[in-house]
Coordinates of C-alpha atoms in Angstrom, one line a residue:
X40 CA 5.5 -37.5 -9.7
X41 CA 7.5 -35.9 -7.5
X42 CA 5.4 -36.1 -5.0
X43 CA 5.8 -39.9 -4.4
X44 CA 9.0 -39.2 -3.6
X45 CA 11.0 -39.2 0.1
X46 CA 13.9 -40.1 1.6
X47 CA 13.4 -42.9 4.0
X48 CA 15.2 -40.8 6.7
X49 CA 12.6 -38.7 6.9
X50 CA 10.3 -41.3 8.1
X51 CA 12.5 -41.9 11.0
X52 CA 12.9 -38.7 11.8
X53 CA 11.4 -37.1 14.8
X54 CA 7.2 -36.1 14.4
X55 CA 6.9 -32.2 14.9
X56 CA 3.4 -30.4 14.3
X57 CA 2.5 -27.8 12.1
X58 CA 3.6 -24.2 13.8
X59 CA 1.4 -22.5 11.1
X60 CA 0.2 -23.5 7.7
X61 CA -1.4 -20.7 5.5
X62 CA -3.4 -21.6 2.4
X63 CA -3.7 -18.5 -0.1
X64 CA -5.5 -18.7 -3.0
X65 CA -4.0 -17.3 -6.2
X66 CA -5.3 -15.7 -9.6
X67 CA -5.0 -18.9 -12.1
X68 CA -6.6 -17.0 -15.0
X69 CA -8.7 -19.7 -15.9
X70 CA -12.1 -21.2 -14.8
X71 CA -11.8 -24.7 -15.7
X72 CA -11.5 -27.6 -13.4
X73 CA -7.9 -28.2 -12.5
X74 CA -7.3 -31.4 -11.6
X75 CA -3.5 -31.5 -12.0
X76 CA -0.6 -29.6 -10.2
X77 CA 2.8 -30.1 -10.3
X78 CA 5.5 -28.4 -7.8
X79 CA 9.1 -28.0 -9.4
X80 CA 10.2 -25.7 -6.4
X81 CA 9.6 -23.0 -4.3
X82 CA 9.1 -20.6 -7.6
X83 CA 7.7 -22.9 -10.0
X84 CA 4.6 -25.1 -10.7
X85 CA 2.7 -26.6 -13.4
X86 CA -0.7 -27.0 -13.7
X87 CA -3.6 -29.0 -16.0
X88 CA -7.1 -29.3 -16.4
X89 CA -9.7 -29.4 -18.6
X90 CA -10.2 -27.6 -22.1
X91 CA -6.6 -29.1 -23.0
X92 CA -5.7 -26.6 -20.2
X93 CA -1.6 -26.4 -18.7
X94 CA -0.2 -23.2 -16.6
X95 CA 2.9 -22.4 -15.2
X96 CA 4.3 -20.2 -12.9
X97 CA 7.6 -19.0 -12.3
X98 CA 7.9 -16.2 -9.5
X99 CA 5.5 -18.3 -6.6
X100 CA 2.2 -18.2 -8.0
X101 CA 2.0 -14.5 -8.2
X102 CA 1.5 -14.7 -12.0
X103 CA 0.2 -18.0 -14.3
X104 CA 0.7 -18.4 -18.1
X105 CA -1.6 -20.3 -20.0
X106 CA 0.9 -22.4 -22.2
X107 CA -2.1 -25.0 -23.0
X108 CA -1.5 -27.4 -25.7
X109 CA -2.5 -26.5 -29.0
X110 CA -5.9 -28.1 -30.8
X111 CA -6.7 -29.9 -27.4
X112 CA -9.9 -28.1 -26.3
X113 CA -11.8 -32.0 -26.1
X114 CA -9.0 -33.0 -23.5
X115 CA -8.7 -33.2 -19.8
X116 CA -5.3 -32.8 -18.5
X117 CA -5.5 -34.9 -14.8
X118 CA -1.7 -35.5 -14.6
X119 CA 1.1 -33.3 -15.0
X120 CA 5.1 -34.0 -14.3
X121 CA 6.9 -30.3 -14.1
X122 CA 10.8 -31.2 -14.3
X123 CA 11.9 -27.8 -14.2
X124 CA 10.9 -24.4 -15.8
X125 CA 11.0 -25.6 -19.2
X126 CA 10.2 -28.9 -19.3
X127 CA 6.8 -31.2 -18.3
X128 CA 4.6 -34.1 -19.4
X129 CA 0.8 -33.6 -19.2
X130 CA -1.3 -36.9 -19.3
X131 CA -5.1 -36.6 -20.7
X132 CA -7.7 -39.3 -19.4
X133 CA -10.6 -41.3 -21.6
X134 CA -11.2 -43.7 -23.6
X135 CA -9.5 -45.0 -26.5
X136 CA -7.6 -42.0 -27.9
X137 CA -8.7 -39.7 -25.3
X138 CA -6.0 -40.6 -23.0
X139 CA -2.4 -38.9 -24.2
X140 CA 0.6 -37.6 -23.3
X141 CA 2.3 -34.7 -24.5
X142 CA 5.6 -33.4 -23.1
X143 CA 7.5 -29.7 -24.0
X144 CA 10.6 -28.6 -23.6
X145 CA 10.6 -25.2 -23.9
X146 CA 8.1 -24.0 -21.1
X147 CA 5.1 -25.0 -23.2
X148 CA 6.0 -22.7 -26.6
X149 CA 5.3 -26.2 -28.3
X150 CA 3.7 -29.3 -27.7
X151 CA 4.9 -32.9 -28.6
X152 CA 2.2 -36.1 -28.9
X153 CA 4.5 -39.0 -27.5
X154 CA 2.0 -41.4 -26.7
X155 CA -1.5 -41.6 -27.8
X156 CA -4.1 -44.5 -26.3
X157 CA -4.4 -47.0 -29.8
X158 CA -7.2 -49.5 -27.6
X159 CA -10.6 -48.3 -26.9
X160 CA -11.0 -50.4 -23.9
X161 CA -7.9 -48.9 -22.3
X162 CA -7.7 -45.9 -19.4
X163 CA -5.0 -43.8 -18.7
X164 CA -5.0 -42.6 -15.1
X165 CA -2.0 -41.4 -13.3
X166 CA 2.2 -41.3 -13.6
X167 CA 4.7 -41.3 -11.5
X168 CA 8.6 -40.4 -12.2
X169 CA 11.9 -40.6 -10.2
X170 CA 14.0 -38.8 -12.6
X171 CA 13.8 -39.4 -16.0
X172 CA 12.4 -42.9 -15.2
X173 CA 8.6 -43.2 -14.8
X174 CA 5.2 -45.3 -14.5
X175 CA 2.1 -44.7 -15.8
X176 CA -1.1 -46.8 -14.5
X177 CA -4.0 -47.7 -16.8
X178 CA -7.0 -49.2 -16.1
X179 CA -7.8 -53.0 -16.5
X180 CA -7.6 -54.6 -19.7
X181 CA -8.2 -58.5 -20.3
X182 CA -7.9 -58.4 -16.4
X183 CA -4.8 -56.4 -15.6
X184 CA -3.7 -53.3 -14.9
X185 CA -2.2 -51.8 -17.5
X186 CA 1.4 -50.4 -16.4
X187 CA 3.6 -48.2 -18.6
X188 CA 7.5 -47.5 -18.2
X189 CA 9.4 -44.5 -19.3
X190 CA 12.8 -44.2 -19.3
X191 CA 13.8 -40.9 -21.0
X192 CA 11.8 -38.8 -19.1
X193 CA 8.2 -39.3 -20.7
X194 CA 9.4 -39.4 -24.6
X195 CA 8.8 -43.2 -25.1
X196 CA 6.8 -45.4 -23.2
X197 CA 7.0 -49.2 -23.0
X198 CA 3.8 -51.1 -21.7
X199 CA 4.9 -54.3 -19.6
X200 CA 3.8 -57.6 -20.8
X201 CA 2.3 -58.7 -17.3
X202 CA 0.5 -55.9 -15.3
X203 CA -1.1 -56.7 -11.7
X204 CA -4.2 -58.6 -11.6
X205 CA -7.4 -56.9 -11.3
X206 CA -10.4 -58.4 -9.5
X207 CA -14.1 -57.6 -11.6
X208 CA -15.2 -54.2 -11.3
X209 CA -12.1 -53.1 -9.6
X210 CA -10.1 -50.0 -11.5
X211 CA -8.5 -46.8 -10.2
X212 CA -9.3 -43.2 -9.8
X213 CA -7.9 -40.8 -12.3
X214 CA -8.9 -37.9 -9.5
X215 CA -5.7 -35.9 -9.1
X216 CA -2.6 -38.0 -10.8
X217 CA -1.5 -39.5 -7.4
X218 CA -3.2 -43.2 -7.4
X219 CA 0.3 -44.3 -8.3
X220 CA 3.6 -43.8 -6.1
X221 CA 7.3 -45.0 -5.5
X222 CA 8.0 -46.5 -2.2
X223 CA 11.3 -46.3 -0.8
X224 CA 12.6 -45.4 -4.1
X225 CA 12.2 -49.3 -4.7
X226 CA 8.5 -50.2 -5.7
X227 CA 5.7 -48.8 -7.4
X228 CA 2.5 -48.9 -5.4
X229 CA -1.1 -48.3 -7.4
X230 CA -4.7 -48.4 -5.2
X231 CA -8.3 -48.3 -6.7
X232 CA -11.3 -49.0 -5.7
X233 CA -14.9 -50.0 -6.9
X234 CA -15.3 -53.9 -6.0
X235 CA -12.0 -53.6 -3.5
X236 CA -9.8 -50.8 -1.8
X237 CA -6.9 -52.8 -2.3
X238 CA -3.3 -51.4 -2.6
X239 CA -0.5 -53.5 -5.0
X240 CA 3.4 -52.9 -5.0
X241 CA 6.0 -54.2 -7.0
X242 CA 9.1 -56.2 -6.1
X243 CA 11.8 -58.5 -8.0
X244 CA 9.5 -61.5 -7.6
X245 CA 6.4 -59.7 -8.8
X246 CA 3.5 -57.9 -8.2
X247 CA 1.5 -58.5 -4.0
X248 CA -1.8 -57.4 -2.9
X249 CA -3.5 -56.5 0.1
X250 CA -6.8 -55.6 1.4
X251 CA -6.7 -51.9 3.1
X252 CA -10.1 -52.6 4.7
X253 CA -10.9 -48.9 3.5
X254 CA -14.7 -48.5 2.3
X255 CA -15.1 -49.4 -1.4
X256 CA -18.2 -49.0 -3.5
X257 CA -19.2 -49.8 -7.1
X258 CA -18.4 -47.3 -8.6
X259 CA -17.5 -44.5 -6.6
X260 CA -15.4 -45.1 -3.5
X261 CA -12.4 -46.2 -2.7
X262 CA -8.6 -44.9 -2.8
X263 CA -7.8 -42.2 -4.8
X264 CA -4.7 -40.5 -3.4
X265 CA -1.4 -41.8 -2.4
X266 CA 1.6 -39.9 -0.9
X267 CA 5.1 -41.3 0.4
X268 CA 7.0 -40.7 3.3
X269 CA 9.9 -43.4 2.5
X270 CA 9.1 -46.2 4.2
X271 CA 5.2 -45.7 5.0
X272 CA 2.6 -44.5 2.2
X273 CA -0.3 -42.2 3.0
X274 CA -3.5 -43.6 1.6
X275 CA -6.8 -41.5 1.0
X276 CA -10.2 -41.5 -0.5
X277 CA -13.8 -41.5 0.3
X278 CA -16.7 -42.0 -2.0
X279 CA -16.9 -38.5 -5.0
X280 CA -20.7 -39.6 -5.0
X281 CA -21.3 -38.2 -1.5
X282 CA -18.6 -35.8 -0.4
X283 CA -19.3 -36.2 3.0
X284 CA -17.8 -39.6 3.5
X285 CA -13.7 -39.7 3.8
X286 CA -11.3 -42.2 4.5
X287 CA -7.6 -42.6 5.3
X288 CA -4.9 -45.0 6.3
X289 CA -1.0 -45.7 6.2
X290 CA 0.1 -48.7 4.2
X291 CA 3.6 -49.5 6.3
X292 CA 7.0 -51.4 5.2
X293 CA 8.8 -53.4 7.5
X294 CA 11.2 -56.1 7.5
X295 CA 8.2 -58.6 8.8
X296 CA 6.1 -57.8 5.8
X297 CA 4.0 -55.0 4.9
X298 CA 0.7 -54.0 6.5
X299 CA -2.0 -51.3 7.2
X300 CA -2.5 -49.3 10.0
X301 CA -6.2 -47.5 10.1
X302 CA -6.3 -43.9 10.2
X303 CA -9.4 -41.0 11.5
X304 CA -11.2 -40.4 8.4
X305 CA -10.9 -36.6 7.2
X306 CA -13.5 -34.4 6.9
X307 CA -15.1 -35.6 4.0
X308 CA -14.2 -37.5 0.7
X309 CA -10.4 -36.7 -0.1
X310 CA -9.0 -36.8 -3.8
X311 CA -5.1 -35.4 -3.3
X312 CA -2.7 -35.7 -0.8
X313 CA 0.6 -34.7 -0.5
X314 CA 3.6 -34.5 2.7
X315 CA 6.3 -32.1 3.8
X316 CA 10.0 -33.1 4.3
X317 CA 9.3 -32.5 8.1
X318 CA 6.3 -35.4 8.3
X319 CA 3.0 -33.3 8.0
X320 CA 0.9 -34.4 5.5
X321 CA -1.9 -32.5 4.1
X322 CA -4.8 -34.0 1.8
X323 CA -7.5 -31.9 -0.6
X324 CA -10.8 -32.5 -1.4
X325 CA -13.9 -30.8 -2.5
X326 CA -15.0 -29.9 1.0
X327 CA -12.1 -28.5 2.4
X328 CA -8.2 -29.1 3.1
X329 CA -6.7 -30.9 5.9
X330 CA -3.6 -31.7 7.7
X331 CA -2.7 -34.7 9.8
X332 CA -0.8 -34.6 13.1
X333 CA 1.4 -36.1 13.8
X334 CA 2.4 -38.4 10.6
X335 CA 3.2 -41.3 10.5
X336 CA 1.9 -41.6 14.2
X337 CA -1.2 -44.2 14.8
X338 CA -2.5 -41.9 17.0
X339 CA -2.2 -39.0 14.1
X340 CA -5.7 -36.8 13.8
X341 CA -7.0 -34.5 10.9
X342 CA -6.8 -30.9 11.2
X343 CA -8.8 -28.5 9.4
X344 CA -6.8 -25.6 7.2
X345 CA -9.5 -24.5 4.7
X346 CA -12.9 -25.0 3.8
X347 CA -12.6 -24.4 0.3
X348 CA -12.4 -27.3 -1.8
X349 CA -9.6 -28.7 -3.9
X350 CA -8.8 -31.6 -6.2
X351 CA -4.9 -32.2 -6.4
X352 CA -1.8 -31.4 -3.8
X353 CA 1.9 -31.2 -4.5
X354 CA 4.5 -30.2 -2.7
X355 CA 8.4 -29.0 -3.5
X356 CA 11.0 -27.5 -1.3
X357 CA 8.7 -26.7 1.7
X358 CA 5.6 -24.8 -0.4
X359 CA 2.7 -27.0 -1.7
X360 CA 0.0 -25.6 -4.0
X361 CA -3.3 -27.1 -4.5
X362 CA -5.8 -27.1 -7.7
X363 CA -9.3 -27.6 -8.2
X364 CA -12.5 -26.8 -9.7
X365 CA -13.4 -23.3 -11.5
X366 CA -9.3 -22.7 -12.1
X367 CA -8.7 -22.5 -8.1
X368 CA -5.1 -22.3 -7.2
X369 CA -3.4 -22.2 -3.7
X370 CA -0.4 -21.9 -2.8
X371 CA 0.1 -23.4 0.9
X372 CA 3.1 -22.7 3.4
X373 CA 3.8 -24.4 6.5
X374 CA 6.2 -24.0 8.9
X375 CA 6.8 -27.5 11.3
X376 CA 6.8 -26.7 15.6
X377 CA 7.7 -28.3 18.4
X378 CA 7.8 -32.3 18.9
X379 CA 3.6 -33.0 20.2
X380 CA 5.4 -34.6 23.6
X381 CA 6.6 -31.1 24.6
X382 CA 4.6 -28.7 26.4
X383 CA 4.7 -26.3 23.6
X384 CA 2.8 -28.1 21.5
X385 CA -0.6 -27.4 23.6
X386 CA -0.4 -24.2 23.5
X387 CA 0.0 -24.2 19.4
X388 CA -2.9 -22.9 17.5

C-alpha cells in the first residue's frame, strides 16, 4: 500500500520529534472489526472490515459511507489499496475461496471480483502497490510463499512460479495489510512469524533471509507490521494471544549488506504501523497507540498517544487514521519539533 512507500531522502534527513500528535476518534457508522485502512490524502480514506464491510470518506473523516461490497456479508476485508476518491482494491482473507479481491472504480457504486482464491490450501494475507504495480503475499503452499504481481492496478494478478521459501510452521499475519512492504522503491520485503520471525526481500538474484531475533511462537507471535522509511524498514509485532507482550525492530540497508538493529518493545503486542514524511513513526495495537522517537535512531524509545486500541495505521500527506475493533476510526495529526539534540526538545510535552 501506500504506506510502504518513502523517499530514501527522508531517511537521511535530519530526526525531529513529535511537537504534538492528536488522536481523535471519528463516527465510522459501523460496529464491526475494521482491520483495514487506507489513506489517499489529507481528505480521503478507505476502510474494510468484517461483514464484507468497505467505507470511505471524503471531507477528513467528518462523514463515512458504507460503499460495502454487495452479497459479501461471510467476508473479512483485512486489506484495502485507496488510489483516489473513486478507485480501491479490498482483499478478503481465508481459506480456499474466502480470500478475494474486488476493486471499483466508481467510489464503491459497484463491485468487481478480479481474483478469487481456486486452492483450498492457499492464504491470502496482505498487498502492497507502487502505482499501478503491486504484490500480494499468501501463505505457504508446497513450502513457499505464495507471491502475486499486479500490474494494472489490481485488475489481473499473476502468481510467480518460485515464491520464498518457508521453513515448517512458519506463515504470516494477515493483522492489518502491512506484513508486506517496498524497500527503497526496489524490493519487496514480507515477515511472519510462528516457527521464525524472519524478514525476506527480493533482489535480481532472488529472494534472502534473515533472522530478526524478534520473539516468535507457534502460532501466535511474531511480526505482523512493516512500515518503510526508504532505506530502513520498521518492523513490529508481539504475540495477539497475550496482548501484553510487544516487540519492535529496524531491518536496515546498507552498501555492506543488510541487518537488524533491536528496538524497546512498545507497550504491548503491536499489529499496524505506519511513519510520517518527517521520521516519526507510530504503531497500533489493541492496547493502545504509540509513537517512536526519534526514528530511525538506535536509541529511539516508544511514546504513549492513546490508550485505546487499534488494529491498522496508514498515513498520507501528513494525517494518519487508524482502524480497529467495534468500527473505531481515528484520525491522527502530528506536527514534527525541534531536532532531540536542541534544548527545546526537553521542554516538549
Amino acid at each position: 500500500m501506500r504506506r510502504a512507500l518513502a523517499a530514501t531522502a527522508l531517511a537521511l534527513a535530519a530526526p525531529v520529534a513529535f511537537a504534538q500528535a492528536t488522536v481523535t476518534p471519528q463516527d465510522s457508522g459501523v460496529q464491526v472489526r475494521l482491520r483495514g485502512i487506507s489513506a489517499v490524502d489529507a481528505n480521503t480514506a478507505w476502510a474494510s472490515g468484517r461483514e464484507g464491510t468497505v467505507l470511505r470518506t471524503l471531507d477528513g473523516g467528518a462523514h463515512w459511507t458504507n460503499v460495502s461490497v454487495p452479497d459479501a456479508k461471510s467476508l473479512d476485508f483485512r486489506d484495502i489499496e485507496g488510489f483516489d476518491a473513486d478507485t480501491a482494491v479490498v482483499l478478503s482473507i481465508g481459506p480456499g475461496e474466502a480470500s478475494r479481491v474486488y476493486r471499483t472504480e466508481d467510489g464503491g457504486k459497484t463491485w468487481a471480483l478480479t481474483l478469487k482464491n481456486d486452492d483450498e490450501r492457499a492464504f491470502f494475507d496482505c498487498m502492497v502497490f507502487e502505482g499501478d504495480k503491486g504484490w500480494m503475499l499468501g501463505d505457504p503452499v508446497d513450502g513457499r510463499y505464495q507471491i502475486r504481481e499486479t500490474q494494472d492496478g489490481g485488475r489481473t494478478w499473476a502468481l510467480q512460479a518460485n515464491g520464498p521459501e518457508a521453513l515448517k510452521d512458519e506463515a504470516a499475519f494477515a493483522a492489518s495489510g502491512t506484513c508486506i512492504a517496498r524497500a527503497d522503491h526496489q524490493q519487496v520485503f514480507i515477515a511472519g512469524g510462528g516457527a521464525a520471525s524472519r524478514v525476506q526481500w527480493s533482489t535480481p538474484e532472488g529472494w534472502h533471509a534473515l533472522d530478526t531475533k524478534m520473539p516468535n511462537r507457534i502460532p501466535a507471535a511474531g511480526i505482523f507490521s512493516m512500515a518503510s522509511l526508504g532505506g530502513v524498514v520498521l518492523l513490529v509485532g508481539g504475540d495477539f494471544e497475550h496482548e501484553a507482550v510487544g516487540s519492535a525492530a529496524w531491518v536496515k540497508l546498507a552498501a555492506h549488506g543488510t541487518y537488524v538493529e533491536p528496538l524497546p518493545p512498545p507497550r504491548g503486542y503491536r499489529s499496524g504501523a505506519a511513519c510520517f514524511a518527517f521520521q516519526r513513526c507510530i504503531a497500533v495495537g489493541p492496547t493502545g497507540v504509540d509513537a517512536l522517537e526519534p526514528a530511525p535512531n538506535a536509541r529511539a524509545k516508544w511514546r504513549p498517544l492513546s490508550d485505546t486500541g487499534y488494529d491498522a495505521i496508514d498515513i498520507a500527506d501528513g494525517v494518519a487514521w487508524a482502524s480497529g475493533d467495534k468500527g473505531r476510526i481515528a484520525r491522527i495529526t502530528a506536527s514534527p519539533g525541534p531536532s532531540p539534540s536542541t534544548p527545546a526538545q526537553a521542554a516538549t510535552p
